[in-house]
Short mmCIF file of C-alpha atoms in Angstrom, two decimals:
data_model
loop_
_atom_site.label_atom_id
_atom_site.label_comp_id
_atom_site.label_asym_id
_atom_site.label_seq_id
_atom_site.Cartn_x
_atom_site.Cartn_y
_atom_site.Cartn_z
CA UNK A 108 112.98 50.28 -109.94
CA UNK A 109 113.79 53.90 -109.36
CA UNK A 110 114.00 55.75 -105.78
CA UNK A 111 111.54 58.26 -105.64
CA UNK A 112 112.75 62.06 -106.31
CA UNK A 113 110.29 63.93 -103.68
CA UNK A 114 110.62 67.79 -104.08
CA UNK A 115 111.76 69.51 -100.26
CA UNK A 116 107.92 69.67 -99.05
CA UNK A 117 107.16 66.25 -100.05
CA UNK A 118 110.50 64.66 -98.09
CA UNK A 119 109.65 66.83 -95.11
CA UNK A 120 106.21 65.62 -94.80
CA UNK A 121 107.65 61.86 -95.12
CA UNK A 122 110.03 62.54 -92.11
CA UNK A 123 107.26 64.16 -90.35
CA UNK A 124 104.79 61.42 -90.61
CA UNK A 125 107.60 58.96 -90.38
CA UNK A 126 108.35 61.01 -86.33
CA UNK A 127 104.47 61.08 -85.73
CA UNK A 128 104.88 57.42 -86.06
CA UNK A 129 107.67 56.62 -84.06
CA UNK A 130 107.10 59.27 -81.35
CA UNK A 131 103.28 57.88 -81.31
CA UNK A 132 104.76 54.35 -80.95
CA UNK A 133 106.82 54.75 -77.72
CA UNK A 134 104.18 56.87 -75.84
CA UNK A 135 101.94 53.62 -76.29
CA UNK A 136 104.77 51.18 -74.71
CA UNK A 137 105.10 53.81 -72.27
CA UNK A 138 101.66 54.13 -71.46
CA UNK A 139 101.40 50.46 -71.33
CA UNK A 140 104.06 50.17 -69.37
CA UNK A 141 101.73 52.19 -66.71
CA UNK A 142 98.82 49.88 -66.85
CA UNK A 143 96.89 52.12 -69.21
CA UNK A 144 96.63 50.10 -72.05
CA UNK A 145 95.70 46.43 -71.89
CA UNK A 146 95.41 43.44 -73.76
CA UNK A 147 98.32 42.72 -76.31
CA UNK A 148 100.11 45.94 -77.80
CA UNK A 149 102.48 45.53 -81.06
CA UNK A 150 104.41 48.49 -81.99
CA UNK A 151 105.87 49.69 -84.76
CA UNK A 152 108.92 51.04 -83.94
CA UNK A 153 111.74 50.63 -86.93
CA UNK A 154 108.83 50.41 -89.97
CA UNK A 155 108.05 53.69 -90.06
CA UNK A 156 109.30 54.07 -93.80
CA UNK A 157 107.14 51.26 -95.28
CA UNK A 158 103.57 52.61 -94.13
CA UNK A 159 104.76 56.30 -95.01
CA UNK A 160 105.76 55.72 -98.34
CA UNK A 161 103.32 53.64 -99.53
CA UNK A 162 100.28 55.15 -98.19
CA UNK A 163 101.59 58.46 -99.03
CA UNK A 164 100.60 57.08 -102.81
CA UNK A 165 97.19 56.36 -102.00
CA UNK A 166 93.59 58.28 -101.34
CA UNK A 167 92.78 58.12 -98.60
CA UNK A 168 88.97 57.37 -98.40
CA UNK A 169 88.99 56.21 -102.38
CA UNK A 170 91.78 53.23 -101.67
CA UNK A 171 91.15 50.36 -99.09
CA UNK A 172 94.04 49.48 -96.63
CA UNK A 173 93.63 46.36 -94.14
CA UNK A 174 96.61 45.37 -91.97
CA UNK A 175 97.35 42.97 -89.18
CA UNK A 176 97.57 43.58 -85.23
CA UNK A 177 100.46 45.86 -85.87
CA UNK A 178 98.16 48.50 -87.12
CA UNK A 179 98.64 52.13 -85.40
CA UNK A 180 101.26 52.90 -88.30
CA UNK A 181 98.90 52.49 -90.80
CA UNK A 182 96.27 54.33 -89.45
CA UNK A 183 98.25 57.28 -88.51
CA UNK A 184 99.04 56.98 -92.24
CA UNK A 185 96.12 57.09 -93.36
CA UNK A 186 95.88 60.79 -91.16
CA UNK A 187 93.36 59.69 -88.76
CA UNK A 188 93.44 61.42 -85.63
CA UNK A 189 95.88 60.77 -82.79
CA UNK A 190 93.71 61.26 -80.19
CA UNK A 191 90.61 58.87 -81.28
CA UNK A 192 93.99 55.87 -82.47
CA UNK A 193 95.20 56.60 -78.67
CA UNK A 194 92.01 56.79 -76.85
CA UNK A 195 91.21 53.22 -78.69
CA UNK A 196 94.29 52.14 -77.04
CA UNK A 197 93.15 52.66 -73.54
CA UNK A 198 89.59 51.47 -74.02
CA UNK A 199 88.08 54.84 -74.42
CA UNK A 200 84.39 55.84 -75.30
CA UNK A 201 86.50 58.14 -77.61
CA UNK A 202 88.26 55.93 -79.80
CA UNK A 203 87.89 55.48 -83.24
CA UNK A 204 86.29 51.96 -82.10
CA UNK A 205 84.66 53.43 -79.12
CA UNK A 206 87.10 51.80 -76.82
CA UNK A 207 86.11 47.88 -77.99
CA UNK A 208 88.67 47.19 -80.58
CA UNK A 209 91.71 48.69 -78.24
CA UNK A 210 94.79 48.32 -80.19
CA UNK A 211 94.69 44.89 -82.82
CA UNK A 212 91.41 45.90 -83.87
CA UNK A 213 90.58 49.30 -85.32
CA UNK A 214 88.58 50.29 -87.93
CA UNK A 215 87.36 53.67 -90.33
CA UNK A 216 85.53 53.38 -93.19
CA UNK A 217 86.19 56.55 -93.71
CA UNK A 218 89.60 56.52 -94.04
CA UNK A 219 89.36 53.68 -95.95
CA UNK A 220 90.98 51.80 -93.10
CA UNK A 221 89.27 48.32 -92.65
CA UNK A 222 91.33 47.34 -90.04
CA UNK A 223 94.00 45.74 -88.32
CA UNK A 224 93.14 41.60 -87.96
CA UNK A 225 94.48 39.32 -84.66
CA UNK A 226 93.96 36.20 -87.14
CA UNK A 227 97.52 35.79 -88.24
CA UNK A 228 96.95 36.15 -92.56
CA UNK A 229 92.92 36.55 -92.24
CA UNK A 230 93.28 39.91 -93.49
CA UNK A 231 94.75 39.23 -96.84
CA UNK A 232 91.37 37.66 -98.70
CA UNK A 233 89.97 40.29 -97.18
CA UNK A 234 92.28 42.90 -99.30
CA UNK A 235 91.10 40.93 -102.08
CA UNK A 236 87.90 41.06 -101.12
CA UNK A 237 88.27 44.98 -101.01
CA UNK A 238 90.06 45.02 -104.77
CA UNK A 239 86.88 42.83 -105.56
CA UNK A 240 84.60 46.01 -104.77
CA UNK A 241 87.14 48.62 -106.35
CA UNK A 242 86.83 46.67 -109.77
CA UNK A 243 83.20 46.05 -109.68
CA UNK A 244 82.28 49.64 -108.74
CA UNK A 245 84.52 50.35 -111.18
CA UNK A 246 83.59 47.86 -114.25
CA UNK A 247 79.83 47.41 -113.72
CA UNK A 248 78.82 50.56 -111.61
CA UNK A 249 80.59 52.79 -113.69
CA UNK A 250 82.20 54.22 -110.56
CA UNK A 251 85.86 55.55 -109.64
CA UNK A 252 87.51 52.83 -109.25
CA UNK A 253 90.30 52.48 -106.46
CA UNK A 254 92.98 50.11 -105.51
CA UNK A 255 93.19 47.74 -102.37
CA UNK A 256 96.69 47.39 -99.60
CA UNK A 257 96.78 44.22 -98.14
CA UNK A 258 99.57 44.24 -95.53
CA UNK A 259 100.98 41.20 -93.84
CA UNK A 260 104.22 39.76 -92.21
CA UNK A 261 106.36 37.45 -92.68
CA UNK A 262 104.71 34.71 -90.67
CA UNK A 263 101.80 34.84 -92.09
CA UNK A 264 103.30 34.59 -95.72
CA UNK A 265 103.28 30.79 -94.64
CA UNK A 266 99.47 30.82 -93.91
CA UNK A 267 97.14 28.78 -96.67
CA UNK A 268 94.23 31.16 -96.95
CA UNK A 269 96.89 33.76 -98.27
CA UNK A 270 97.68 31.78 -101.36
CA UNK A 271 94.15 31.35 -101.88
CA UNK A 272 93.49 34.88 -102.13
CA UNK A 273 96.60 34.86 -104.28
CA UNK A 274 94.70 32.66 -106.72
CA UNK A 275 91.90 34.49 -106.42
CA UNK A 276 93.32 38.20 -107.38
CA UNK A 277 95.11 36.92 -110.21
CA UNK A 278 92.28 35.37 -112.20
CA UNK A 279 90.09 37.98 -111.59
CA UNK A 280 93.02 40.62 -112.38
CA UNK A 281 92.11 42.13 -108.76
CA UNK A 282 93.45 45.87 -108.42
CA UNK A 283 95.38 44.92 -105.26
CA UNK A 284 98.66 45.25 -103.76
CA UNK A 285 100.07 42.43 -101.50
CA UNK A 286 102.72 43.94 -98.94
CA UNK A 287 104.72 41.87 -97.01
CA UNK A 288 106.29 43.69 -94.11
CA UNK A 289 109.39 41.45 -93.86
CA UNK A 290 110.99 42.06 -90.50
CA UNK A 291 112.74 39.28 -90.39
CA UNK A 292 111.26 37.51 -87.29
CA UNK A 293 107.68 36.89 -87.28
CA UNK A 294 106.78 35.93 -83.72
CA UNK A 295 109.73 34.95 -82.91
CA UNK A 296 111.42 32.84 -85.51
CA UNK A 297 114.10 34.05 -88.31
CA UNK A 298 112.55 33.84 -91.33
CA UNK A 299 114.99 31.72 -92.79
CA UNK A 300 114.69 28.83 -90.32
CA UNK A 301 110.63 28.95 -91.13
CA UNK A 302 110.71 30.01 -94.57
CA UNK A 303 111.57 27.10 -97.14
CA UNK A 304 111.94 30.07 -99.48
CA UNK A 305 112.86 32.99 -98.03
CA UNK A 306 113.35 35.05 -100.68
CA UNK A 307 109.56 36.38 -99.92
CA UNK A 308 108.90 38.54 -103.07
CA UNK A 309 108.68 35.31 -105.11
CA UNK A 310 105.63 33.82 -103.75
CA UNK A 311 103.50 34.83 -105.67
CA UNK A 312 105.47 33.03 -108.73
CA UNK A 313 103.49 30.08 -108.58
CA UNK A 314 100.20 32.14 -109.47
CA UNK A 315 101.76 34.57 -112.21
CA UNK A 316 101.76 37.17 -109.67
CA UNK A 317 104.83 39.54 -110.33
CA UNK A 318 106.97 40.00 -107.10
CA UNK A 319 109.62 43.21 -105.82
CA UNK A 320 111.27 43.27 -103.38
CA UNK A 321 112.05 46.65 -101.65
CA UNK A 322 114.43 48.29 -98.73
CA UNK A 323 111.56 49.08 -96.40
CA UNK A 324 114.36 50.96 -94.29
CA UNK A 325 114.58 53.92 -97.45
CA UNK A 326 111.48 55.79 -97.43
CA UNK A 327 112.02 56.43 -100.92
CA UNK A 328 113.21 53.32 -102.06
CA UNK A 329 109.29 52.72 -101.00
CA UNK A 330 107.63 55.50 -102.05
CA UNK A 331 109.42 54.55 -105.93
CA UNK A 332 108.00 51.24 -105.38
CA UNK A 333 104.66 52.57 -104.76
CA UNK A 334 104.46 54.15 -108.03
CA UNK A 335 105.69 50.89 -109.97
CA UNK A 336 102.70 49.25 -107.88
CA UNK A 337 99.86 51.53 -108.44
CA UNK A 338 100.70 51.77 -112.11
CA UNK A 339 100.76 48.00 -112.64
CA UNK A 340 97.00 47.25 -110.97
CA UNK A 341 95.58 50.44 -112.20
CA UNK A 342 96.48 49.35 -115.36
CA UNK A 343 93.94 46.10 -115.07
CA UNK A 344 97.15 43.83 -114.66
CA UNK A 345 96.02 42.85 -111.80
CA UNK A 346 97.99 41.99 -108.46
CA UNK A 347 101.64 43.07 -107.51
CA UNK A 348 103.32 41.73 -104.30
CA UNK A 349 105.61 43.88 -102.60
CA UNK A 350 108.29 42.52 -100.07
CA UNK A 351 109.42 45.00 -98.11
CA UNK A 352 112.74 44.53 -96.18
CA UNK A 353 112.51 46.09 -93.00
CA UNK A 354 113.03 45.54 -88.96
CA UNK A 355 111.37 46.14 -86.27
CA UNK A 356 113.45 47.57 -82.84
CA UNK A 357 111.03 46.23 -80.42
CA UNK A 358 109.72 42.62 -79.30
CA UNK A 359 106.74 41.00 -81.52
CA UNK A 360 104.97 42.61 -78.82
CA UNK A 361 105.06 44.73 -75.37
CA UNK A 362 104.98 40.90 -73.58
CA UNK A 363 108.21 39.87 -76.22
CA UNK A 364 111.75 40.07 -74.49
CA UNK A 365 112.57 39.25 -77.83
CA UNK A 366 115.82 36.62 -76.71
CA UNK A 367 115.87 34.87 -79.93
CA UNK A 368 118.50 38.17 -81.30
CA UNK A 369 121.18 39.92 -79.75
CA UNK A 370 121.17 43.14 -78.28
CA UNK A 371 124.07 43.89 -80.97
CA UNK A 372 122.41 42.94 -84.02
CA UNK A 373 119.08 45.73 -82.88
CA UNK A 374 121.55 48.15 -82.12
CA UNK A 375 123.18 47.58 -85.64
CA UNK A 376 120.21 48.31 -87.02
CA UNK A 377 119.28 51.43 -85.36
CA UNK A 378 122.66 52.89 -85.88
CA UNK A 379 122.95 51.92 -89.53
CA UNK A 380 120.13 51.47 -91.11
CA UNK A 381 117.19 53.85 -89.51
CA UNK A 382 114.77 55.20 -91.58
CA UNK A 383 114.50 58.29 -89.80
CA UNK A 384 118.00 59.13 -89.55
CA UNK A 385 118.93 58.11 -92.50
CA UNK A 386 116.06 60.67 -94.28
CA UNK A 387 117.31 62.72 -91.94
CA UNK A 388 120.78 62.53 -93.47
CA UNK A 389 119.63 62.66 -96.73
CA UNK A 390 117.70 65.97 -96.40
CA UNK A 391 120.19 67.69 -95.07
CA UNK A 392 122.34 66.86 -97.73
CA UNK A 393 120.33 68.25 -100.24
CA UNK A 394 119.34 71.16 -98.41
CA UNK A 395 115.66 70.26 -97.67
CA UNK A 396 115.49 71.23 -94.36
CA UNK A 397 118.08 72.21 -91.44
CA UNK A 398 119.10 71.47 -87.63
CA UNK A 399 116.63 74.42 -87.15
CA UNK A 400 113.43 72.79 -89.08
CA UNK A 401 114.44 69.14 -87.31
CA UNK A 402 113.82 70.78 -83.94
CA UNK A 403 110.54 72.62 -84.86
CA UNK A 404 109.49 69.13 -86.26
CA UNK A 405 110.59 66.87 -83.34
CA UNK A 406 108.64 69.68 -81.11
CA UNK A 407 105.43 70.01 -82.69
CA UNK A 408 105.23 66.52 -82.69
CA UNK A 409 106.10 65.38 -79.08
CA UNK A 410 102.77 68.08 -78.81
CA UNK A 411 100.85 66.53 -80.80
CA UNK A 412 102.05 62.87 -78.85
CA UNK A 413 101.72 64.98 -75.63
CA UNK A 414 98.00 65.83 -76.37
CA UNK A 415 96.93 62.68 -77.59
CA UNK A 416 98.00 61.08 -74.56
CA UNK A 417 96.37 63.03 -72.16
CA UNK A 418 93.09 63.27 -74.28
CA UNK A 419 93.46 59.01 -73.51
CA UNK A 420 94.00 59.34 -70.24
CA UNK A 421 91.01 61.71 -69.64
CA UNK A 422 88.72 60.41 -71.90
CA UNK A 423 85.66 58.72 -70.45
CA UNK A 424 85.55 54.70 -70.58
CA UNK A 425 82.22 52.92 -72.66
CA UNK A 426 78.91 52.88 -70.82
CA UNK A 427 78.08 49.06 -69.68
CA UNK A 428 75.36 49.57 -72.28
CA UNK A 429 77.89 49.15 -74.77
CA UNK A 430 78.71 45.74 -74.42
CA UNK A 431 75.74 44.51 -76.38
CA UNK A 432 75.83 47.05 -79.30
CA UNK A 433 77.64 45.99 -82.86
CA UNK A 434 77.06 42.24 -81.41
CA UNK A 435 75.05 41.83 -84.17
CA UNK A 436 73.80 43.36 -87.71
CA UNK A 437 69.92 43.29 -88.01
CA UNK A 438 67.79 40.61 -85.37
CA UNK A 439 67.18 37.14 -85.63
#
């Protein structure tokens, strides 16, 4: 499997969605950290490259991506607004939920977006539940057809209902992509003391279901992989399972002191093995950008950080009346 070659533009607008992400991520610990978003809060700090890559592949609006709790990546990937992703955080009339779903649970059909899921592994029959609507629009509607991501971690590559939907995808040569976002410690376990097999991209074996696995650090190593991907389901091959290997810098979430690794082996990482810096690096090396566009970058999108913050902050909370709509869909 081949790295991608991006021309300059493309690379710069994979670091710039890949800073979006990361500068999005800490000003939601931070605001946390002041009481202003509640509930649980999962960031995504050290994944940047997987969600950028792959979703940089994809239409959005024509292709379905569903996720698990640790969803603001992907939906800032899929370029929906900032400001509606952070006024969801803080329970906001304006968030792209209208402040119900707060941070595990948002949603856009528009964006093609259906979701991030607190059921650890629940959302991967529903990716192949998605792929089941792509082909039939597709095959019997005589529609566009479209392809389905179905993201999940590590830990919940040990869940049953995932292998069901494994079965599933493959018999009925399902146009989805499985994506396991391998950073190495689930909730709080290595994934080779709770993996039999840890070798993740072979889990599918057992169903016919080819298997890659990918440095989710290398933007793109990913973006390379996404191409192999999309060409294998769009060809009516049916399902392709991805296992990314990546890392994440902060606890499994805000609540996580995240004991269970030392200090040195996170630090490691972020010196080593970044994705930012590392496309950072890279760029400059083949003269896609300078110290002078890196500045610009980093500036325009603290702003953009900046402004979706306040808009949070500011933003009106739900009418009472709220609580009883999307309870239920028709009477009974």
């Amino acid at each position: 499997m081949k790295r991608h070659e991006p021309t300059a533009e493309e690379y710069r607008d994979f670091f710039r969605m890949m800073l979006l992400i990361r500068r999005f991520e800490e000003k939601a610990g931070q605001l946390y950290g002041m009481g202003l978003i509640g509930g649980f809060c999962h960031l995504y700090i050290g994944q940047e490259a997987v969600v950028t890559g792959l979703q940089a592949a994809i239409t959005p609006g024509k292709d379905s991506v569903v996720t698990g709790y640790r969803d603001h990546g992907h939906m800032l990937a899929c370029h929906i607004d900032p400001k509606a992703i952070m006024a969801e955080l803080t329970g906001r009339a304006a968030g792209i939920s209208r402040g119900k779903g707060g941070s595990m649970h948002m949603f856009s059909v528009e964006q093609g977006f259906f979701g991030g899921h607190g059921i650890v592994g629940a959302q991967v029959p529903i990716g192949a539940g998605l792929a089941f609507a792509h082909k039939y629009r597709a095959d019997v509607l005589g529609g566009e057809g479209g392809v389905a991501l179905a993201y999940f971690g590590d830990g919940a590559a040990n869940q049953g209902q995932v292998y069901e939907a494994f079965n599933m995808a493959e018999l009925w040569k399902l146009p989805v992509i499985f994506v396991i976002e391998n950073n190495q410690y689930a909730m709080g376990t290595s994934v080779n003391r709770a993996s039999a097999e840890d070798q993740l991209y072979r889990r599918g074996e057992s169903f016919r279901i080819e298997g890659m696995q990918v440095d989710g650090m290398d933007v793109l190593a990913v973006r390379g992989a996404a191409t192999v991907a999309l060409d294998w389901v769009k060809s009516g091959r049916g399902p392709i399972l991805l296992e990314m290997k990546t890392y994440r810098y902060r606890g499994h979430s805000m609540s996580d002191p995240a004991k269970y690794r030392s200090r040195e082996e996170v630090q490691n990482m972020r010196e080593n093995r970044d994705p930012l810096d590392h496309a950072k690096r890279e760029m400059m090396e083949r003269g896609d950008a300078d110290e002078a566009w890196f500045k610009a970058v980093e500036q325009e999108i603290k702003k953009i950080v900046a402004e979706s913050a306040d808009f949070a902050e500011q933003a009106p909370e739900p009418e009472l009346s709220e609580l009883y709509t999307d309870v239920l869909v028709g009477t009974y």
